[in-house]
JSON list of C-alpha atoms in Angstrom, two decimals:
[
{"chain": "A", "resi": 65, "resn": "UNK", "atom": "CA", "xyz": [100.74, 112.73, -27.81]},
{"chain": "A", "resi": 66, "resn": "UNK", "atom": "CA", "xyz": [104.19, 111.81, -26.72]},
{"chain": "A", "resi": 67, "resn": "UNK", "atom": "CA", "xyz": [104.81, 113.45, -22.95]},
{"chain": "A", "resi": 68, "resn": "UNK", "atom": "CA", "xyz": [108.35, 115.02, -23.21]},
{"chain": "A", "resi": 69, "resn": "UNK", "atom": "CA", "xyz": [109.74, 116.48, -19.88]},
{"chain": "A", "resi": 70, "resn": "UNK", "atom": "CA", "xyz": [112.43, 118.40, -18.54]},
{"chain": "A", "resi": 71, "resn": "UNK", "atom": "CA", "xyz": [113.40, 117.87, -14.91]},
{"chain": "A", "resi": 72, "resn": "UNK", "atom": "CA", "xyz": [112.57, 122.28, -14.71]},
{"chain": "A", "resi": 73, "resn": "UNK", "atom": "CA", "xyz": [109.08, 121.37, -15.54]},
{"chain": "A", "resi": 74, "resn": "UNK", "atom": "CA", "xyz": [108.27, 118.53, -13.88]},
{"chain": "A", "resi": 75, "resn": "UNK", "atom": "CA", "xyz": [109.32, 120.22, -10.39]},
{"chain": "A", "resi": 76, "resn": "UNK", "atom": "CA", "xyz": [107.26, 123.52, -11.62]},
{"chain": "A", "resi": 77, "resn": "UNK", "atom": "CA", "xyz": [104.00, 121.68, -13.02]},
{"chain": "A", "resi": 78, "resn": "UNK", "atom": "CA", "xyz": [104.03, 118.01, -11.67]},
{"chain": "A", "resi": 79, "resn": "UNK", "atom": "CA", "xyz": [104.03, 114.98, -13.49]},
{"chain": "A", "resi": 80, "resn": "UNK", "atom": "CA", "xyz": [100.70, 113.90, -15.01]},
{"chain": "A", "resi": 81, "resn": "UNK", "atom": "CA", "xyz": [101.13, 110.25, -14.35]},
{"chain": "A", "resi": 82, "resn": "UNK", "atom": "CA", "xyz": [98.03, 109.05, -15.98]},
{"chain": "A", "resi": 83, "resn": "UNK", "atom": "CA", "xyz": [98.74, 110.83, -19.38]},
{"chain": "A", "resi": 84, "resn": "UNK", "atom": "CA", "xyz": [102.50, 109.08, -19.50]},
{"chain": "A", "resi": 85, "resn": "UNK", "atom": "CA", "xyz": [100.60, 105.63, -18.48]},
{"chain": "A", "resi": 86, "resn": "UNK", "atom": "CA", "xyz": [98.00, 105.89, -21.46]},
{"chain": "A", "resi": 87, "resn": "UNK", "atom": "CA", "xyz": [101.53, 106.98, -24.01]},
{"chain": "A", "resi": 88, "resn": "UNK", "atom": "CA", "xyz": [103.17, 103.85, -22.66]},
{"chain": "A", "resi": 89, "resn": "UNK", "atom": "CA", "xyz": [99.89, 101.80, -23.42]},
{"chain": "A", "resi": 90, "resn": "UNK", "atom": "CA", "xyz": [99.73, 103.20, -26.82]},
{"chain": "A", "resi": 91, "resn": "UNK", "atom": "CA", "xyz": [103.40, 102.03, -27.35]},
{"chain": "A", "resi": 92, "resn": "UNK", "atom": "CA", "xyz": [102.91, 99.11, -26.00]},
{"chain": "A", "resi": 93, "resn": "UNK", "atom": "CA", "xyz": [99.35, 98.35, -28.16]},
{"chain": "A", "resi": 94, "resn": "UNK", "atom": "CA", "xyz": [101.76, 99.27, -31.26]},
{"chain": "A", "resi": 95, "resn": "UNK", "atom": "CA", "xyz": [104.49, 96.87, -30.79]},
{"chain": "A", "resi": 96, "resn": "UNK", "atom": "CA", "xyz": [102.11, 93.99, -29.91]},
{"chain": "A", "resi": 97, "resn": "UNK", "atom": "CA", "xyz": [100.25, 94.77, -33.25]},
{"chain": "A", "resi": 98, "resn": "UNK", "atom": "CA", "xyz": [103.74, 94.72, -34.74]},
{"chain": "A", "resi": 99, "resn": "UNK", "atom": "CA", "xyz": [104.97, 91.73, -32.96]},
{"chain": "A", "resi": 100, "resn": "UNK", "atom": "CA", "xyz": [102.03, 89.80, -34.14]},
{"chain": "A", "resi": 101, "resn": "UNK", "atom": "CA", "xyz": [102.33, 90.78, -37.92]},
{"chain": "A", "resi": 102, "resn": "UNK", "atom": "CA", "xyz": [106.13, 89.91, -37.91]},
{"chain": "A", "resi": 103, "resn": "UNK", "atom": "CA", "xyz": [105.25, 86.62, -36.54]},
{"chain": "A", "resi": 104, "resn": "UNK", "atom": "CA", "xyz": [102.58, 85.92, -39.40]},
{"chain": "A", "resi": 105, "resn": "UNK", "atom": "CA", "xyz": [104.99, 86.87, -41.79]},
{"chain": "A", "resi": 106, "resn": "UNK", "atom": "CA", "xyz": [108.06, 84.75, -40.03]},
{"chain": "A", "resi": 107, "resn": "UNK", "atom": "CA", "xyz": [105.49, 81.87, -40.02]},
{"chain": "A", "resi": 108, "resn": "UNK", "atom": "CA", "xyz": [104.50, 82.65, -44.10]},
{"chain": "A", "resi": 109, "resn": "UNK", "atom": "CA", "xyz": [108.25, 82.35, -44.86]},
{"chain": "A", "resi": 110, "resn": "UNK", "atom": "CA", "xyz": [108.80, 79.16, -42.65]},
{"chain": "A", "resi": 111, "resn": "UNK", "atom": "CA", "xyz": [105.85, 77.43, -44.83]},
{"chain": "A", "resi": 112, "resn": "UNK", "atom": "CA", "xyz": [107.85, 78.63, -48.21]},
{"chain": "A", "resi": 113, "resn": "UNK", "atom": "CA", "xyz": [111.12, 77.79, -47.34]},
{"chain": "A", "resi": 114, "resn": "UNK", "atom": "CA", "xyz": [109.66, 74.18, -46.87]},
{"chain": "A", "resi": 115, "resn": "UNK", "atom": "CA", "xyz": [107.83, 74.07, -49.75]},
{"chain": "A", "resi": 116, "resn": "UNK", "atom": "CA", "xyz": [110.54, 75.02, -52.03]},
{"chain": "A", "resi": 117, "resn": "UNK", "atom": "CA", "xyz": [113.23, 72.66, -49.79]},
{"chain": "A", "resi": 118, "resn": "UNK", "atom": "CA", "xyz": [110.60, 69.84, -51.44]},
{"chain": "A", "resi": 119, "resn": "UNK", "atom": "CA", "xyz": [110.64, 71.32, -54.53]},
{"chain": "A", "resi": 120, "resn": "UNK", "atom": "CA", "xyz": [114.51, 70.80, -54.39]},
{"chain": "A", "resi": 121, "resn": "UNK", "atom": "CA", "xyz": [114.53, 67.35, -53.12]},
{"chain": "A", "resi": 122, "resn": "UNK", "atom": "CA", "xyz": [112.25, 66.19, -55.55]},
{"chain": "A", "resi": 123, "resn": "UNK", "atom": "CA", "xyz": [114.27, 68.38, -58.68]},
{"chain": "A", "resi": 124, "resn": "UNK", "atom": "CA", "xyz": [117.55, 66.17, -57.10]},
{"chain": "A", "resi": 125, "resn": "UNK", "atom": "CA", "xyz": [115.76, 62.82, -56.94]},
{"chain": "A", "resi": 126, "resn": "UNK", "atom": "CA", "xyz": [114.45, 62.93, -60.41]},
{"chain": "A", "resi": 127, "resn": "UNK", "atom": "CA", "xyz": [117.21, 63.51, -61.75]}
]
């Protein structure tokens, strides 16, 4: 439902403002969604890369 204009048809037909504000919602509903799952994937991969800095440490100080 994207809301593609040329400057010809918006002075012919009018804008439909309301239409444009629920695409821009949409978008902006999508890239919270994806915001949010790159976050709980940046925060999956902060908790591994700790765990296997331990693993490290402890391979080094058994040694």
């Amino acid at each position: 439902m994207a809301c593609v204009c040329a400057a010809r048809d918006v002075t012919t037909q009018g804008l439909d403002l309301a239409q444009m504000q629920m695409v821009d919602l949409e978008k902006i509903e999508e890239l919270t969604l994806h915001s949010i799952e790159q976050h709980k994937t940046n925060t999956a991969q902060g908790a591994r890369i700790e765990r296997l800095e331990e693993l490290i440490e402890d391979m080094r100080t058994t040694r």
